[in-house]
Every structure is written in C-alpha cells, then in structure tokens.
XYZ file of C-alpha atoms in Angstrom:
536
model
C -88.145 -104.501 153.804
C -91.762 -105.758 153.600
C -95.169 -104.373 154.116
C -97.818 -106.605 156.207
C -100.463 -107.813 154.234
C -103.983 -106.272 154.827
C -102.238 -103.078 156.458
C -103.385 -100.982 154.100
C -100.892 -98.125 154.783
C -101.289 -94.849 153.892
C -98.925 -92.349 152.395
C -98.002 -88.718 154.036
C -95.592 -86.525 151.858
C -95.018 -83.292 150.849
C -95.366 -82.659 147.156
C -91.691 -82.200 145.761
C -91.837 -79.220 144.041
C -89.454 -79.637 140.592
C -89.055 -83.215 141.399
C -92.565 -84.467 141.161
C -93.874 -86.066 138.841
C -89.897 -85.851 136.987
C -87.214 -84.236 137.497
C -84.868 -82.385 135.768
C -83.545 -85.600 134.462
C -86.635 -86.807 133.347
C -86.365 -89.538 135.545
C -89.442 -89.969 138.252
C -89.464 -88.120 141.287
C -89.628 -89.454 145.057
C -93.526 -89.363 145.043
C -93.867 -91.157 141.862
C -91.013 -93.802 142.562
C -92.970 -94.578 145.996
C -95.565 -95.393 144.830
C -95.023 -96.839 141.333
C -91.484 -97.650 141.202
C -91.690 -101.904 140.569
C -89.011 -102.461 143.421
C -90.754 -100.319 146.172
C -92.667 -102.755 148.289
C -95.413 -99.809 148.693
C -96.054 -100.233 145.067
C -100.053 -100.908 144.704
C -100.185 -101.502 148.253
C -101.024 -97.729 149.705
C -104.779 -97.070 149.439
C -104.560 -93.297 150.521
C -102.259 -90.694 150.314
C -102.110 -87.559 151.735
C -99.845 -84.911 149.940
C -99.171 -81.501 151.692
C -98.371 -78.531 149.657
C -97.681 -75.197 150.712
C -98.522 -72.623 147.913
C -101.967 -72.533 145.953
C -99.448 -72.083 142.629
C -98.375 -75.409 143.201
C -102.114 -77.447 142.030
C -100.884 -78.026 138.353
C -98.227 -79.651 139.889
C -101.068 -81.843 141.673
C -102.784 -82.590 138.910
C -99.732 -83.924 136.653
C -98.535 -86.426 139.318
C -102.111 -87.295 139.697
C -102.267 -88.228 136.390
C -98.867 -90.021 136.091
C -99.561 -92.013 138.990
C -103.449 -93.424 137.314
C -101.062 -94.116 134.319
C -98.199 -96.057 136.329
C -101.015 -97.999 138.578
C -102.952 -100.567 138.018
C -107.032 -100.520 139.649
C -106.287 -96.374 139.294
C -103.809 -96.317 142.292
C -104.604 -94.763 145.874
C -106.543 -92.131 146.445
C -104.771 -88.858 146.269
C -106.014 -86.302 148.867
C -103.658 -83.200 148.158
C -104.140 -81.206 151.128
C -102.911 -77.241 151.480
C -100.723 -76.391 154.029
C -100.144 -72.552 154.331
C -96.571 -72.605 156.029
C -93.109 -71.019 155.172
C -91.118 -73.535 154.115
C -88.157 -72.729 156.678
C -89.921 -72.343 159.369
C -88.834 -75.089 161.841
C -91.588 -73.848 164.447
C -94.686 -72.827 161.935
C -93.871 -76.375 160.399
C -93.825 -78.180 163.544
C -97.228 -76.687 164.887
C -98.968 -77.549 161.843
C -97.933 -80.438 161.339
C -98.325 -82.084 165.041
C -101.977 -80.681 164.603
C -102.529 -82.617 161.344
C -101.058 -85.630 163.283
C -103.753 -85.687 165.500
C -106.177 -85.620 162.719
C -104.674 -87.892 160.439
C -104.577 -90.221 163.417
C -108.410 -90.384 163.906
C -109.271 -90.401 160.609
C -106.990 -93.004 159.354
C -107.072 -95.446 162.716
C -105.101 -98.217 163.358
C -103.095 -98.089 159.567
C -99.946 -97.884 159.531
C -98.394 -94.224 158.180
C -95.943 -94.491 155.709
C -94.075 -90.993 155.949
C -92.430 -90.008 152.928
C -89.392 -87.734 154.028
C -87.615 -87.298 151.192
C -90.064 -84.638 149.394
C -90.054 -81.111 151.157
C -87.392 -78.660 152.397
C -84.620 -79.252 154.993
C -86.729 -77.897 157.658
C -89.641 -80.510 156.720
C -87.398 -83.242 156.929
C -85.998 -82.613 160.360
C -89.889 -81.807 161.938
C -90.846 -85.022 160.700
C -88.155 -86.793 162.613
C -88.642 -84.935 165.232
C -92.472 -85.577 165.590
C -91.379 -89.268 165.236
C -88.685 -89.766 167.469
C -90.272 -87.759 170.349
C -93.220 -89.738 169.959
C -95.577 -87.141 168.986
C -96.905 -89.300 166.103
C -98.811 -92.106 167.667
C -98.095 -95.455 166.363
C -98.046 -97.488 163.865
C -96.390 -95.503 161.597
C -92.405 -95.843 159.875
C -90.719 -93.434 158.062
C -88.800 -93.639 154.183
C -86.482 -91.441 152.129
C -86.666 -92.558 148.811
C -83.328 -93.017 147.022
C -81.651 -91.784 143.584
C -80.785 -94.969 141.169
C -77.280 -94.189 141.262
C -77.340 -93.753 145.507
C -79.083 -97.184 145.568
C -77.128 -99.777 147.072
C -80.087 -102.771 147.177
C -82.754 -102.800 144.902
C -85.568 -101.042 146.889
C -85.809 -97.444 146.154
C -87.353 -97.111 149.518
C -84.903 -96.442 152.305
C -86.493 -97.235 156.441
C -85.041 -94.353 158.450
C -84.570 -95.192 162.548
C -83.178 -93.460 165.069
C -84.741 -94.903 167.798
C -84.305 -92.382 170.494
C -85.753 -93.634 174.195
C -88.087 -91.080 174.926
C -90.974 -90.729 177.882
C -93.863 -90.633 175.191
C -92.773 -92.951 172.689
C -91.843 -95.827 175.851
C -95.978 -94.647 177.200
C -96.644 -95.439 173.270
C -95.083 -99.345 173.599
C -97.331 -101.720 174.954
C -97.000 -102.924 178.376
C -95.618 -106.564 178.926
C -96.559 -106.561 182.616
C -99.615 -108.704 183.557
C -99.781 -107.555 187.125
C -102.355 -104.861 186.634
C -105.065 -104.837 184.370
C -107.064 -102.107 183.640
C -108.745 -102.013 180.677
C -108.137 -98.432 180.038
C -104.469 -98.601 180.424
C -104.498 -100.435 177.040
C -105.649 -97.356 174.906
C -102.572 -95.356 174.812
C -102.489 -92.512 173.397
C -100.794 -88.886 173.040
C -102.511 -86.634 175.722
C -102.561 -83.720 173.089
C -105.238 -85.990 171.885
C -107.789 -85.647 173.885
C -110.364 -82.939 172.983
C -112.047 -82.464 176.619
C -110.860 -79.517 179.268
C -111.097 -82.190 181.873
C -108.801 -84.525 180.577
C -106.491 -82.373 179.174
C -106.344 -80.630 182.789
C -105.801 -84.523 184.300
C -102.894 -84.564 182.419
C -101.550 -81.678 183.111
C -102.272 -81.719 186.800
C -100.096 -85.345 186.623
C -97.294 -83.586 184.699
C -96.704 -81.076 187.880
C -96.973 -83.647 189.981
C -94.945 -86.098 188.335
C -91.373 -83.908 189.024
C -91.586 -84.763 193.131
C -90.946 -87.431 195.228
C -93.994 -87.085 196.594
C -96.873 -90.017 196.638
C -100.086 -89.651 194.555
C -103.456 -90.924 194.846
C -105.114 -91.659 191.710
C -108.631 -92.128 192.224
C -111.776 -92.766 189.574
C -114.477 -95.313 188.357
C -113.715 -98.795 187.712
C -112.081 -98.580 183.794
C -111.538 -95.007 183.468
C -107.474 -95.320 182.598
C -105.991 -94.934 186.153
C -103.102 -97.632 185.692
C -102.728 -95.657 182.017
C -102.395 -92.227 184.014
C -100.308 -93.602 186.182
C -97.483 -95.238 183.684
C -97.429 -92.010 182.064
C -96.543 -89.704 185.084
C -93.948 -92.596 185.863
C -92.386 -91.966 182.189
C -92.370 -88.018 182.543
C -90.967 -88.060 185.900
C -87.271 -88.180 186.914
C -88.003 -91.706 189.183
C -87.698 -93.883 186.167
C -85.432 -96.605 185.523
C -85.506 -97.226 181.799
C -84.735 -100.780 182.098
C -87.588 -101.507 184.058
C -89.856 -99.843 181.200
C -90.867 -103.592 179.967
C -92.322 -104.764 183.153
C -92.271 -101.604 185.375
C -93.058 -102.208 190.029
C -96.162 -102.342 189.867
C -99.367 -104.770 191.204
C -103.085 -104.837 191.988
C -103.203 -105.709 195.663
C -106.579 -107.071 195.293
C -104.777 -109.991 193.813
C -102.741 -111.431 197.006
C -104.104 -112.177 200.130
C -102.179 -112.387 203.743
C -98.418 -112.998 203.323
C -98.170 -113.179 199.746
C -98.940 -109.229 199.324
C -96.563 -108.864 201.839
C -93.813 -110.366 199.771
C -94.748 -108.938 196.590
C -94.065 -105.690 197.887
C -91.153 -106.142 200.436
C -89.418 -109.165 199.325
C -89.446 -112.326 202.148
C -86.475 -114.702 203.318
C -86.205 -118.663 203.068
C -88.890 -119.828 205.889
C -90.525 -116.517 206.514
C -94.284 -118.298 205.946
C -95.609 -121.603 204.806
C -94.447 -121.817 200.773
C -91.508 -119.318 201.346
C -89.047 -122.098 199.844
C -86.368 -119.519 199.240
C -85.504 -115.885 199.690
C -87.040 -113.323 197.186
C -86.718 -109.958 196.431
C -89.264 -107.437 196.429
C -91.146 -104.416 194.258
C -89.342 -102.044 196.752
C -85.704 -103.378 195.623
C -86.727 -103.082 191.806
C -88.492 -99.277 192.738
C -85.566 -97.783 194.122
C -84.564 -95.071 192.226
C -87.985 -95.561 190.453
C -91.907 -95.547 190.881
C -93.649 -98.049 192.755
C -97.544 -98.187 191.558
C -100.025 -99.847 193.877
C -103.736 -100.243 192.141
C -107.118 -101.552 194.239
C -105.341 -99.416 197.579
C -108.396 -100.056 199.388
C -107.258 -104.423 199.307
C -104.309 -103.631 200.997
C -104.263 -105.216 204.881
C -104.216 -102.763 207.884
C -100.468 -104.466 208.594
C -99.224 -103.760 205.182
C -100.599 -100.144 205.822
C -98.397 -99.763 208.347
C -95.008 -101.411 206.896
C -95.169 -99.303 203.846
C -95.733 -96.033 206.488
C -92.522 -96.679 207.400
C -91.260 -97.199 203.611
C -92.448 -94.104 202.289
C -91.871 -92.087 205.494
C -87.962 -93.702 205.842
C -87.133 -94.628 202.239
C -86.335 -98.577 204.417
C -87.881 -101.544 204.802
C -87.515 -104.845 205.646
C -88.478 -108.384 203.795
C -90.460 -110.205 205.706
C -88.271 -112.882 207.524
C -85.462 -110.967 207.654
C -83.730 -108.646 210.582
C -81.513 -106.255 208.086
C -82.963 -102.969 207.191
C -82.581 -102.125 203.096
C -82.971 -98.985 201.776
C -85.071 -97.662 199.030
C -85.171 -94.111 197.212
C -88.996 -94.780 194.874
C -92.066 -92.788 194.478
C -94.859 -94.300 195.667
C -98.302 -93.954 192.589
C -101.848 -95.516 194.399
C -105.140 -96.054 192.786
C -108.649 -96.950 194.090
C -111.953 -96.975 192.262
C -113.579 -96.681 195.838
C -115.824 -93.409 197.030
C -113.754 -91.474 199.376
C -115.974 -92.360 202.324
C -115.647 -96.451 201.457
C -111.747 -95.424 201.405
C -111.733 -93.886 204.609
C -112.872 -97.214 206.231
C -110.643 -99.421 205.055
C -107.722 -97.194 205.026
C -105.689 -96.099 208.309
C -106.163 -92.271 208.762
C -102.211 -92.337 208.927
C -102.109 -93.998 205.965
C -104.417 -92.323 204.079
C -103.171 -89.185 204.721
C -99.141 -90.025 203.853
C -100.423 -91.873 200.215
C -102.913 -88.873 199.263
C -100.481 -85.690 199.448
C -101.164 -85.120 195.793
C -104.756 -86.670 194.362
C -105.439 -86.707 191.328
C -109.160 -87.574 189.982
C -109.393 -89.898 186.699
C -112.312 -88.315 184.864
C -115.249 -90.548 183.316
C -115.857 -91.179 179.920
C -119.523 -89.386 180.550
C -117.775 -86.702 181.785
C -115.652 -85.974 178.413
C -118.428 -86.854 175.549
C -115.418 -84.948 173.590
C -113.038 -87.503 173.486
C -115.293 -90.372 172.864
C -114.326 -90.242 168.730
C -110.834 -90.495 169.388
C -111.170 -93.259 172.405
C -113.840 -95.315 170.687
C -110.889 -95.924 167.482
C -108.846 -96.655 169.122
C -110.450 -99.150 171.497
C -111.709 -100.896 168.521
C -108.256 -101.145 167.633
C -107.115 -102.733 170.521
C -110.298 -104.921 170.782
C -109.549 -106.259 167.315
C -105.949 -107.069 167.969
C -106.714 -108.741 170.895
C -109.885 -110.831 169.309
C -107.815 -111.545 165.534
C -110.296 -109.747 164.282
C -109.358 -108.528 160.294
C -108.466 -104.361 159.774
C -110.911 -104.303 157.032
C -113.561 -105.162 159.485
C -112.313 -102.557 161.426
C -112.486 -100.067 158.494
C -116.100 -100.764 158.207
C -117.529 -100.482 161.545
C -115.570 -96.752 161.745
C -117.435 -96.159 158.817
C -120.084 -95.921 161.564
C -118.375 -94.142 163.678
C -121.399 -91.238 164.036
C -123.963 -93.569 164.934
C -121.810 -95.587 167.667
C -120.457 -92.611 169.319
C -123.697 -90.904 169.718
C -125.218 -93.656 171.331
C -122.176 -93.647 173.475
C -122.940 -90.279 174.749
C -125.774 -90.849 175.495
C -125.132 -93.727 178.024
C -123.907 -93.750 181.312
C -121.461 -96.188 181.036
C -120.399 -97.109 184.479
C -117.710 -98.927 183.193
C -115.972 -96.740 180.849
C -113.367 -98.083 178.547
C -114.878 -101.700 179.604
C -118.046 -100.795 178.584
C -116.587 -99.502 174.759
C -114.694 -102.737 174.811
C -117.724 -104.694 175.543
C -119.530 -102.737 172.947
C -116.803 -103.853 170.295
C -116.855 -107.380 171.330
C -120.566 -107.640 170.650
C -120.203 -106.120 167.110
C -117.282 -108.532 166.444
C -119.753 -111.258 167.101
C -122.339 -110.315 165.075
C -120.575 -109.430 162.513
C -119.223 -112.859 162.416
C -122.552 -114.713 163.474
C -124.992 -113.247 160.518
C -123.896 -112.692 156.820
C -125.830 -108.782 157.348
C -124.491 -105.527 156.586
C -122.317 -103.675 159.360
C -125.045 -100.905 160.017
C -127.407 -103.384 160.889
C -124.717 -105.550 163.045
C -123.700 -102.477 165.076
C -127.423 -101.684 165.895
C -128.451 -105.132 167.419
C -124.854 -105.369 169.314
C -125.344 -101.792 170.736
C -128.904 -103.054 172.341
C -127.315 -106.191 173.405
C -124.248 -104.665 174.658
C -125.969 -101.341 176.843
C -129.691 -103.486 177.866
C -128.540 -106.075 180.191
C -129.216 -105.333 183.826
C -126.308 -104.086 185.995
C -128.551 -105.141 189.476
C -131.224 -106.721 190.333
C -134.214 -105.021 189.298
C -136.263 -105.989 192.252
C -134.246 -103.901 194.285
C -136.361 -100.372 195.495
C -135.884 -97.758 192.756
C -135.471 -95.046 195.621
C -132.830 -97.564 197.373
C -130.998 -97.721 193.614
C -130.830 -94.401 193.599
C -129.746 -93.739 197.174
C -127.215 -96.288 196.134
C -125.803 -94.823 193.705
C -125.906 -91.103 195.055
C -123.653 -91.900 197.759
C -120.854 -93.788 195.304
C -121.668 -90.456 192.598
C -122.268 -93.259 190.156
C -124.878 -92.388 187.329
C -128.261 -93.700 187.150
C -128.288 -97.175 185.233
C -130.976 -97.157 182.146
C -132.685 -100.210 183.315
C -134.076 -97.585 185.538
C -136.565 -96.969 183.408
C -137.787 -99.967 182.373
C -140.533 -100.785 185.117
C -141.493 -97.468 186.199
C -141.054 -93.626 185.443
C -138.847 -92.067 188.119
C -140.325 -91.379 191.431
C -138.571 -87.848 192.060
C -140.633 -87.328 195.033
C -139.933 -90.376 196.894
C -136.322 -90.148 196.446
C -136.575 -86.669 198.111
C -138.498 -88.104 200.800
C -136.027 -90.698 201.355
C -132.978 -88.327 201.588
C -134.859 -85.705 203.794
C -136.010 -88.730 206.094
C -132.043 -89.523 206.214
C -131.316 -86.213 207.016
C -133.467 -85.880 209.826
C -132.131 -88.763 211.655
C -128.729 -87.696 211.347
C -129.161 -84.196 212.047
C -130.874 -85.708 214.882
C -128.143 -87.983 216.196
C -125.082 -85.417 215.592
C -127.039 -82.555 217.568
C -127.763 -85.585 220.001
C -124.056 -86.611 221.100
C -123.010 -82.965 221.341
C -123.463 -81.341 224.862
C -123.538 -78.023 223.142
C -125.987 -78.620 221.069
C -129.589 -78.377 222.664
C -131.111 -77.264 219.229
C -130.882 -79.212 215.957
C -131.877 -76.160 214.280
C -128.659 -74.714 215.247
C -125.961 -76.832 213.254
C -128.628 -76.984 209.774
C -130.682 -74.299 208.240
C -134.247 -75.601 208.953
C -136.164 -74.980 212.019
C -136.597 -78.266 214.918
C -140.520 -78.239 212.957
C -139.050 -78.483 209.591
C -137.077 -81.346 210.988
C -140.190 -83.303 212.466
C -141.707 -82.622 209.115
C -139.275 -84.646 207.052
C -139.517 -87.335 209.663
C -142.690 -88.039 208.666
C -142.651 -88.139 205.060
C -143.415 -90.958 203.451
C-alpha cells in the first residue's frame, strides 16, 4: 500500500481512549502507530488530523498523544485538531447523524485531499457508522479507510490495514466519474452528495427528482445552459429502479444537437445494412441498451420533427423499429429529456404531441444565482475538477481556497449566465496567471476574476432596451457590460414593453369576433391603450 505523492491526506479518528498514546502494554496505540509507526506509509505524510472525542474528561488524554506524536515526528508532525463530539458511544443512530454532518464539513474544508479514516480507534458502534457512511457513499470521495493492526496480528510489515467492501450502491456509482463522452455538460462533472447543498431550492430539485425517479414515467429537465441538468439526470437514473448496473460506465445517453438527419436516427433506434448512405452494416441502438433502463436525451429542442414522432411511438408502445428494418423490437426504458431553451422557444420546435408525452413530470434545474448558498461548496469543488483536468498541482489548489471568501463573493455577485462554465472559466484564468507571473495568489485571483467576468457576452452596439427585451423574454439576467456605456434607461424599457403590449392586446382582441373592446380581455381602458401606443 502506497500514498500518492503531493496528496497531502488528512487523518479522521476517534481518540482511543486507554489505547492512545500506549496501551496497557506499553506498546503505542492505533493513533500513535498511524502516524509514527516507521512501516506505516502515512508516517510524516498526513498534514492534518482531525481526532473526535466524546467526553470533555478525555483532553489530558489529548494533550499526551499530542505530545508523543511532536516527539515521534520529525518538522513537529501534522496538525492535531482534536475536535469534541458530544455522542453516546453506542448509539448507532446519534453516531451516524453526527458524523454524516461533520462529513459534509470536513469535505469543504479539507477539498479535494484524500481522507484517511482511521477505524480502528472508537467503540463497535463507531466502527460500523464509519463503514456505513463509506460504503453507502455518504462520504464523498477521495477518501480510504484503515484499521491499524497489533504486532503480533501483523502478517506484512505495514501496521496499516486498507479495509474494502465495495458495495454497488446508487450514490457511490453517481460519485464515479462518468466514462461516457456523449454528453457534456459542464456541470455534470461536479458530483457531489445532494445533502450537500445548502440552498432550499436545490435541495427541493433533488428531492422533487427522487419522487419522480420511482415511475416509468418521462421527465423533462429543463434550465440554463451549465446549470447540472445531465448531473441531475444520472442521479435520478441511479436512484430509480430502471437501472442496469452494467451500463453504469457508459450509461444510453446523447446530446441530439450532435447528429444531424439519419445519423440521430440511428443513434437512438439502431439502423440495418443499407438503410442510408454510410450504413455499411447493421447496428444496434440506445433503445436496445435502455431496455430495462433509462434513456437520457439532452439539447431536446435539436431533435427533427420525424424523430419526434418515432420516439411517440417508443415511449407510448415500449417498440420501435431500426431504421431499415421491417421487425418491430421491444423496449421496457424510461425516457430523461433536457433543454436549456425558454418554454416558448420549446414550444416551436417541439410537436405539441410530443411535448406533451416527454414533459409529464418537469423538473426545473435551478441557477447558480439562484442558490448564492451553495456557491462555497460548488466553487471547491469545481476547482478540483478544473485542476485535474488542466494538471494543475493540489498545493496550488490549497492556495487559491485560501481565498475562498474573496472569490465566492464576487461570485455572488455576478450573474453568471453560464453557471458551472462560468466558475470553470473563472478557475482556468487563475490557473494561468498563476503560472504566467511569479505574484502572490491574492493578487493572481484578482486580475483573473476581471479578466474572466469583463469580456462582452454581445455586441454592445446592440439597443440597451432591445438587450433587455432580449433577455426578459429568455428570464436570463442582465449581463454587467450593461453598464458600461450608459446608466440604465428604466423608462424606456417600460415604454418598450407597454408599446408591445398594446399591439398585441390589439391584435388578439382583433381576430376574436367576440371581442369588440380591447379593454375587455386587459385591465386598462381602449385610452390607456392608445396611450402606450404612443410612447416613445
């Protein structure tokens, strides 16, 4: 067993109480040998540890494996943060709430490291609520656990023991990171335990999906570009009973937006030697792989009018039938959509039929403006991701969260129109200053925040009452460039909308033969009306 370099792990234990720092013996106990034993591979490697403890009587105890483990260490040894824990020690359930609490905390505050969870220290009950948090996947990754072993049990020369189970659970499968390449939203990359979140909003998403998630019964998913749909999506697949677990690696599931004409077609249904101009031989479809699964279709509003129609039939009949062929196959799958479209834009590119069969459930993905809460939590861990993905080093990482109050409260108070894109953009930039300039972090996180959140999302010639007329009718918020020409014109954007108004009311009283009076389907007067008509 070996520890990755530059993981910087950090401990979690109990404090054994009569064991630690010796035991009866005299020999060292578990906490000791962990972390100073010279065959543990954690030896001068963990930079924090977090002891629990459960009764104030228990701090002398602190402060004599505190000392013992400055005197066994070279460089003083981690950082000891003994933290109390006011729980019975047999208490499966008080355990297990306090513990999947401190989880979440210990998961924000220590981002990205790896836990090292000590199991050996603690009572019976301890032990088996740690595994449990594990194994369910209540502990968000990376983490492993150890029991640490008695010389004499010792069969190898590590004191440290791993301890696996490796039980196939919903959450900890959500937790794994997604081989497929067919669908990429950027949010559905930052996965991460829904007791997480901090907001109302997104804790109600979630639990909206979870009701949802135990019928046959197609959902819409809709929500801004970035906001985590194809994330929200894999994880009502995993806590639903249409789940295959062998297709958990590379689940059905494709953005239609990325085939055109036939090929979308035969992504979906499967096609036979000949059936169109490439179709070389005969190929199975998403449909075969869903059945008895969930089928997710992302960028809904791509899909053709006469693939609309096909999958009526599919999700209507449980059949369909590859293109080229004349046998009818049968398939028993859930059907999961997602659009980033405004429900008007949806309606005209959607049949009505259509529409109507895929949106029985709807569920909307809320924006990161919308749940300031859960910005701390989302920001680490997209910085996480972002450095994986750019090879960018942990203790780079460690320094920019060191920021973490100045980034995130420049995050709420953007827009950001494209959610998790725009947090990965932000990290991006600070990756690249940081490596472009020999200057402290501060200063590299304050000149890639203003190059990261000033470019223009338009072009700023266009009318600031059109931009805003624009972006009222797609309920997308105001972009800051707004500002940077002129002071909004409140009263011209009223004008505009009352002008639009009038017409309308106009036309619909118009093309009704009961209607002789706009006044009569609005709640101004036919003078009101002529009024806004002529506002300027």
């Amino acid at each position: 067993m070996s520890v990755s370099p530059g993981s910087q792990p950090v401990l979690v234990s109990w404090l054994a109480v009569g064991n630690d720092p010796f035991n009866r013996s005299g020999n060292p106990g578990p906490t000791l040998t962990f972390l100073c034993d010279p065959d543990s591979p954690y030896r001068e490697v963990v930079e924090d540890a977090v002891i629990y403890y459960n009764s104030p009587d228990h701090r002398s105890i602190n402060d004599r494996l505190e000392t013992e483990i400055r005197d066994r260490s070279r460089n003083d040894g981690p950082t000891l943060d003994f933290r109390h824990l006011p729980v019975h020690p047999i208490d499966h359930k008080e355990i297990f709430e306090a513990l999947r609490s401190e989880f979440l905390d210990l998961r924000e505050e220590f981002a990205g490291r790896e836990l090292a969870i000590h199991l050996s220290p603690g009572t019976a009950a301890a032990h088996t609520v740690w595994v449990l948090l594990a194994e369910t996947g209540l502990i968000e990754p990376p983490f492993r656990l150890f029991q640490t072993l008695k010389r004499s049990d010792r069969s190898r020369s590590s004191p440290i023991q791993p301890v696996e189970i490796g039980l196939d659970t919903p959450l900890r499968s959500f937790q794994e990171p997604d081989s497929a390449p067919s669908v990429s939203d950027e949010g559905s990359q930052v996965r991460l335990n829904p007791s997480a979140y901090r907001s109302n909003r997104r804790q109600e998403t979630f639990e909206k999906a979870l009701r949802y998630s135990q019928l046959n019964v197609p959902i819409l998913i809709c929500g801004e570009r970035g906001t985590g749909k194809s994330q929200l999506a894999d994880w009502i697949r995993l806590n639903s009973p249409y789940r295959q677990p062998e297709n958990d690696n590379s689940p059905p599931k494709v953005a239609c937006g990325q085939f055109t004409g036939d090929l979308v077609r035969s992504e979906i249904f499967g096609h036979r030697e000949g059936a169109f101009t490439g179709a070389t031989s005969d190929r199975d479809g998403l449909l075969k792989t869903a059945d008895g699964d969930t089928l997710f279709l992302d960028e809904i509003g791509d899909l053709s009018q006469k693939v609309q129609r096909l999958l009526i039939r599919a999700v209507e009949n449980k059949e369909y039938t590859p293109h080229g062929a004349d046998e009818v196959l049968e398939s028993d799958f859930r059907l999961i959509t997602a659009t980033n479209l405004p429900w008007h834009e949806l309606e005209e590119v959607l049949a009505a039929d259509f529409l109507d069969r895929i949106s029985y459930f709807t569920i909307r993905m809320p924006s990161l403006r919308d749940t300031p809460e859960d910005l701390p939590v989302l920001w680490k861990r997209v910085l996480q991701v972002a450095a994986d993905r750019a090879q960018v080093q942990s203790s780079i990482v460690e320094e920019i969260l060191d920021n973490q109050e100045l980034i995130t409260s420049r995050l709420k108070s953007h827009p950001l129109p494209g959610n998790f894109r725009d947090l990965f953009s932000l990290a991006y930039h600070i990756f690249a200053e940081v490596g472009a300039q020999d200057a402290e972090i501060e200063s590299a996180v304050r000149i890639a925040m203003e190059e990261s959140f000033s470019h223009p999302k338009e072009p700023s010639n266009t009318d600031q009452t059109e931009r805003i007329r624009r972006h009222f009718g797609d309920g997308r918020p105001l972009p800051m460039d707004l500002l940077e020409e002129e002071d909004i014109d409140t009263t011209a954007a009223l004008n505009r909308l009352r002008r639009y108004l009038a017409e309308e009311i106009r036309r619909l009283s118009g093309e009704s033969e009961e209607i002789s009076d706009p006044s009569t389907i609005c709640d101004v007067s036919r003078r009101s009306l002529q009024k806004w008509s002529d506002l300027q």
